[in-house]
Tab-separated table of C-alpha atoms in Angstrom:
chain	number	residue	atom	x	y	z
A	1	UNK	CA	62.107	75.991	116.684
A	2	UNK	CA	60.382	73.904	119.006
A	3	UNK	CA	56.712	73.795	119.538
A	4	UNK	CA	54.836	74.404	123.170
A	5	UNK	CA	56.046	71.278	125.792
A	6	UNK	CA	53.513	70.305	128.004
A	7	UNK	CA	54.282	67.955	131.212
A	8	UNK	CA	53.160	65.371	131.755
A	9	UNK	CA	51.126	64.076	129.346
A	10	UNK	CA	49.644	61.643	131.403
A	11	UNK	CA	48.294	61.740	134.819
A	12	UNK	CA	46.197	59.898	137.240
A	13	UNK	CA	45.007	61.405	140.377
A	14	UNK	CA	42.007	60.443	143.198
A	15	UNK	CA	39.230	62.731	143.865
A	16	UNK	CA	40.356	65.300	146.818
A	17	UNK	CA	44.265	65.464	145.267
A	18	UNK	CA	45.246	68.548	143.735
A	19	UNK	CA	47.396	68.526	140.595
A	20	UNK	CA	49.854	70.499	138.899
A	21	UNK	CA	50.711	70.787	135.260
A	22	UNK	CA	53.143	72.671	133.628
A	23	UNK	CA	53.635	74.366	129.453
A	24	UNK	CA	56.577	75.534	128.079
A	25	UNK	CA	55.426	77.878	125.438
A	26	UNK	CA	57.616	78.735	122.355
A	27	UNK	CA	60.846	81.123	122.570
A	28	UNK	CA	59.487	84.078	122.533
A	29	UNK	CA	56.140	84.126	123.064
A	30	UNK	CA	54.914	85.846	126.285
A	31	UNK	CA	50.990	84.936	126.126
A	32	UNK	CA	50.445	81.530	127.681
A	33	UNK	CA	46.212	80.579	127.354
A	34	UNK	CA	44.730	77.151	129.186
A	35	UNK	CA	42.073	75.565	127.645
A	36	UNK	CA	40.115	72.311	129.208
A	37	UNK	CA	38.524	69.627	126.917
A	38	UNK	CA	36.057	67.328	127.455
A	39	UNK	CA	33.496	65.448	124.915
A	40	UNK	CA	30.584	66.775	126.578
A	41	UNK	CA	32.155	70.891	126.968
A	42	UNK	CA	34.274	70.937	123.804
A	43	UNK	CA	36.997	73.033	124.229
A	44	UNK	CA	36.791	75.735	127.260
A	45	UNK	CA	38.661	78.851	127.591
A	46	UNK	CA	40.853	78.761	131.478
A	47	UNK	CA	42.837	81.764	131.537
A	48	UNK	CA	45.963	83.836	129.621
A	49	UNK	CA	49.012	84.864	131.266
A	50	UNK	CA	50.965	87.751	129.901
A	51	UNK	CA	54.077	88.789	131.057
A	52	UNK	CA	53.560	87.143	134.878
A	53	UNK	CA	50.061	88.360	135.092
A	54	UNK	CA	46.844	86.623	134.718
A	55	UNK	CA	45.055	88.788	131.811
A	56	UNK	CA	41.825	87.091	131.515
A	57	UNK	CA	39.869	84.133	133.354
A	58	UNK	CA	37.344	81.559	132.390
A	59	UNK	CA	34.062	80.574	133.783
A	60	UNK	CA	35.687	78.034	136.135
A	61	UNK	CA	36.036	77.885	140.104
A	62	UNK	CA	38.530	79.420	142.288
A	63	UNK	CA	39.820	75.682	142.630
A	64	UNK	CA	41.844	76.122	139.072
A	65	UNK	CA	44.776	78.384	139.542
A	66	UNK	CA	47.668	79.276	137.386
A	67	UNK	CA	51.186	81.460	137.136
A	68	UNK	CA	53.832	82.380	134.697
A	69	UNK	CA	57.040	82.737	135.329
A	70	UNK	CA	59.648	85.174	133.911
A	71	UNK	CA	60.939	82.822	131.435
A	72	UNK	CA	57.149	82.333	129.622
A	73	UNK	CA	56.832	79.246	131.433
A	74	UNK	CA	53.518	78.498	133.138
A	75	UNK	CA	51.577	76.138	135.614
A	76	UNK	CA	48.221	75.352	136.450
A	77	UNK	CA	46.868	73.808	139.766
A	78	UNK	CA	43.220	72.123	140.426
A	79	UNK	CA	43.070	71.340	143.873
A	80	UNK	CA	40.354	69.551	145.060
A	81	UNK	CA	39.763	67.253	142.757
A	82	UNK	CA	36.459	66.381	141.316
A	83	UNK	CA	35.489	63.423	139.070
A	84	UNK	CA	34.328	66.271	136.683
A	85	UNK	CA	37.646	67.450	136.499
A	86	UNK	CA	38.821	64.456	134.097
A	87	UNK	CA	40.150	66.042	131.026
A	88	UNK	CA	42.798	67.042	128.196
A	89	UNK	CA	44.017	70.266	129.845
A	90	UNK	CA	45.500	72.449	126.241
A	91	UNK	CA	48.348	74.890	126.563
A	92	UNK	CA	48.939	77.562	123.751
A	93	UNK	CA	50.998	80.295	123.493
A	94	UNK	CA	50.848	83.241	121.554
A	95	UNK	CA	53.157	86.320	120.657
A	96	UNK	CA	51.651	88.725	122.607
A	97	UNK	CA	47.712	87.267	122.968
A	98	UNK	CA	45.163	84.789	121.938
A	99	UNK	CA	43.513	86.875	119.814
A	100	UNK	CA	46.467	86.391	117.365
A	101	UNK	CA	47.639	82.694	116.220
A	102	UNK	CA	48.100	80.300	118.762
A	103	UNK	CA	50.295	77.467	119.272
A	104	UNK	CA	48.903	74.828	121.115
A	105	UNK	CA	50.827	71.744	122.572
A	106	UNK	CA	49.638	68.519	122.366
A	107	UNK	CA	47.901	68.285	126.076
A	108	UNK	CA	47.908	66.669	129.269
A	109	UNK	CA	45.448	63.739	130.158
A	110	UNK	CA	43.803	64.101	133.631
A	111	UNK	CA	41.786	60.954	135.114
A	112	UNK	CA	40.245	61.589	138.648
A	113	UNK	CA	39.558	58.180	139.825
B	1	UNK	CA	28.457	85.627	126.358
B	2	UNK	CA	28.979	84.997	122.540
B	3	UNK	CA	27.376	81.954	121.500
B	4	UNK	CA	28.365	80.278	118.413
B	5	UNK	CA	27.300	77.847	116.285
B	6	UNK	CA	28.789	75.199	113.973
B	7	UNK	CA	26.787	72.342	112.205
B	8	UNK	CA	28.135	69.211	113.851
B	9	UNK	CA	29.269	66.923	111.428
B	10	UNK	CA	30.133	67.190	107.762
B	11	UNK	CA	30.725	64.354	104.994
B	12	UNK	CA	32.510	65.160	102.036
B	13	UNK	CA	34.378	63.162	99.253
B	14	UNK	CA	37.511	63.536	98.249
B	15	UNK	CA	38.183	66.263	96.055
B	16	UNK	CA	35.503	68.280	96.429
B	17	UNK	CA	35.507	71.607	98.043
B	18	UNK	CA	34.169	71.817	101.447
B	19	UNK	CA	32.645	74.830	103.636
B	20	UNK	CA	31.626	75.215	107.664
B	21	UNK	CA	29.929	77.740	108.879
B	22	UNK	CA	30.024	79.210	112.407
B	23	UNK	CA	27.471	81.781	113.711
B	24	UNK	CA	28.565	84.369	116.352
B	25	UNK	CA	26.545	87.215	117.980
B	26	UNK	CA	28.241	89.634	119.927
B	27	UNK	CA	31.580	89.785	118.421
B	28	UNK	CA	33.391	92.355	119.494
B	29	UNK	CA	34.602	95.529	117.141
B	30	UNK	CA	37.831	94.121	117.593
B	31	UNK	CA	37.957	90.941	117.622
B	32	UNK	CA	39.248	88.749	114.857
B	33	UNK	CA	37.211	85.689	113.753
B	34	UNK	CA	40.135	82.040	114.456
B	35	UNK	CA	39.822	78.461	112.949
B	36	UNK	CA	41.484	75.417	114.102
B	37	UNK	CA	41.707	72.101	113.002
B	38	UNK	CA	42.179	69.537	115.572
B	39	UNK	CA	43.488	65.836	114.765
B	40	UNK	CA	42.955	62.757	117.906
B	41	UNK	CA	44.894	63.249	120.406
B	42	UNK	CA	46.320	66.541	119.049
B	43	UNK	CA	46.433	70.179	120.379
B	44	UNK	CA	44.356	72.002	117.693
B	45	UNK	CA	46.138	73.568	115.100
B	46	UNK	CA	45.882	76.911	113.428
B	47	UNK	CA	44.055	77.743	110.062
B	48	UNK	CA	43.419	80.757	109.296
B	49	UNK	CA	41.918	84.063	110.528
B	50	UNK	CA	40.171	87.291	109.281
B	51	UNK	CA	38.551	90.163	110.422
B	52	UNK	CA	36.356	90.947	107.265
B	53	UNK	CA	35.472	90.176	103.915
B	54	UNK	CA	37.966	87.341	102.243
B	55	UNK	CA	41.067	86.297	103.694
B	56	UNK	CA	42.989	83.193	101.499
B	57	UNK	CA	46.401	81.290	102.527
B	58	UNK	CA	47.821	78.121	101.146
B	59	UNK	CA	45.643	75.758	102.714
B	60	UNK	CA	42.074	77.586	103.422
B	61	UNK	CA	39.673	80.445	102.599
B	62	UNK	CA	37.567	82.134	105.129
B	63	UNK	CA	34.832	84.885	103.920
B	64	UNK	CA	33.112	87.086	106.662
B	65	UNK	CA	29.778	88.984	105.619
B	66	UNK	CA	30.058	92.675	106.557
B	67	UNK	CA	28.007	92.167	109.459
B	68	UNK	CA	30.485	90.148	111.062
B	69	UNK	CA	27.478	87.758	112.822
B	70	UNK	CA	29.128	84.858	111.091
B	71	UNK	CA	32.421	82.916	108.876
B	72	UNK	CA	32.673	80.465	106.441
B	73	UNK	CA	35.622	78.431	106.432
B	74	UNK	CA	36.289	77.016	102.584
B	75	UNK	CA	38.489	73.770	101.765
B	76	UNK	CA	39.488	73.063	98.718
B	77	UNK	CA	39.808	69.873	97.065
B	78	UNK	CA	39.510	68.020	100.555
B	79	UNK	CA	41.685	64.848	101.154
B	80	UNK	CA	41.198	62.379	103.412
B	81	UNK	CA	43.944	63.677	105.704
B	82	UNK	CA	41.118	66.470	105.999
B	83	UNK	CA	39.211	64.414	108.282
B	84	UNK	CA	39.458	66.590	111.446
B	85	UNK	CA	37.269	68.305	113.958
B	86	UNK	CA	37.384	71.900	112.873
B	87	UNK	CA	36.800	75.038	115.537
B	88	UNK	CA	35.694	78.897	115.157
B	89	UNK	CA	37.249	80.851	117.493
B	90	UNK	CA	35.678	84.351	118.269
B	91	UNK	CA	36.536	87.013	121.298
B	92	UNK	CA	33.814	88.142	123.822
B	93	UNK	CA	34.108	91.507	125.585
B	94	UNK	CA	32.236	90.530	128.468
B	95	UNK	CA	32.508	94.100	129.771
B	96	UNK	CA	34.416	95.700	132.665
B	97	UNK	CA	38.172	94.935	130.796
B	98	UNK	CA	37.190	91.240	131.357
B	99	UNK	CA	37.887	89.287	127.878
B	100	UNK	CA	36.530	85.822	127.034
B	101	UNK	CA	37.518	83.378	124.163
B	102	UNK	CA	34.526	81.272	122.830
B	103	UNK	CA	35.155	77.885	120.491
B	104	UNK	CA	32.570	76.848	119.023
B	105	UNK	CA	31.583	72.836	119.791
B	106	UNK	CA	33.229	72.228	116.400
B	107	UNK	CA	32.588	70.480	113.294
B	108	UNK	CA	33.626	66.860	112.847
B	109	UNK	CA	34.262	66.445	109.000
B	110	UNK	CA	34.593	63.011	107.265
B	111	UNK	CA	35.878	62.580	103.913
B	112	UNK	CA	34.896	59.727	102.357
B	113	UNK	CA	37.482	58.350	100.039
């Protein structure tokens, strides 16, 4: 089956802009986790959706935002944008959370100029 | 907030069996102890997981003292398609429902041919 879909996989944005990304977790899956990488951070936990609702939430600012749809599908939304905010944003999705095994796709590159 | 720790680089030749550490406090009764493997420019992928003593699959062993305060990933016979950054993944109840995921800053690991 196919794996998690993440779009797009490149972006470039200026600082004040405000961005949207979107994952397309595996058939069937309902828990849909966003992670933010940088070299400095490592790998940083964003939030979970389950089932249309946000279950958990990272140590970020308001200025990250997310939803899930009905079909699994899910976005997330910086506004604002900070130089600081230059990344590889991670989707994964899970069966039911991200406790269990998680499927992550392969990313989406955010520059802030 | 569970902190763990991972030594940050590794260098092992091929064929020889290979083991990473990761220290966590505060695990919760729960929780399961994750690793990941992560290639450039790839979402990280999923090892293996436990919640005590030895768990073994095709590819990995991970042991987990009874204490739970830390894991030991094992690799056999390492090739040097091993080389990879390699991440524990452990849960934090923060308290009050709320639920954080901690990676560790992972564990780069060379193997020298």
């Amino acid at each position: 089956k196919a794996g998690v879909t993440q779009t797009p996989r490149y972006l470039i944005k200026t600082r004040g802009q405000q961005v949207t990304l979107s994952c397309s977790p595996i058939s069937g899956h309902r828990s849909v986790s966003w992670y933010q990488q940088t070299p400095g951070q490592g790998l940083q936990f964003l939030f979970e959706y389950f089932s249309e609702t946000q279950r958990n939430k990272g140590n970020f600012p308001g200025r990250f935002s997310g939803r899930q749809f009905s079909n699994s599908r899910s976005e997330m939304n910086v506004s604002t944008l900070e130089l600081g905010d230059s990344a590889l944003y991670l989707c994964a999705s899970s069966l039911y959370d991200r406790t269990g095994e998680q499927y992550f796709g392969p990313g989406t590159r955010l520059t802030v100029t | 907030l569970a902190k763990t720790t991972q030594p940050i680089s590794m260098d092992s030749y091929e064929g020889q069996e290979v083991n990473i550490t990761c220290s966590h406090n505060n695990i919760a009764t729960n929780d399961y102890i994750t690793w990941y493997q992560q290639f450039p420019s790839q979402g990280p992928r999923f090892i293996i997981q436990g919640y005590k003593t030895k768990v073994t699959n095709e590819v990995a062993s991970l042991f987990i003292p009874a204490d739970r305060k830390s894991s030991t990933l094992s690799l056999p016979r390492v090739s040097l398609s091993d080389t990879a950054v390699y991440y524990c993944l452990v849960g934090d109840n923060v308290g009050a429902g709320s639920y954080q995921l901690t990676f560790g800053k992972g564990t780069k690991l060379s193997v020298i041919p």
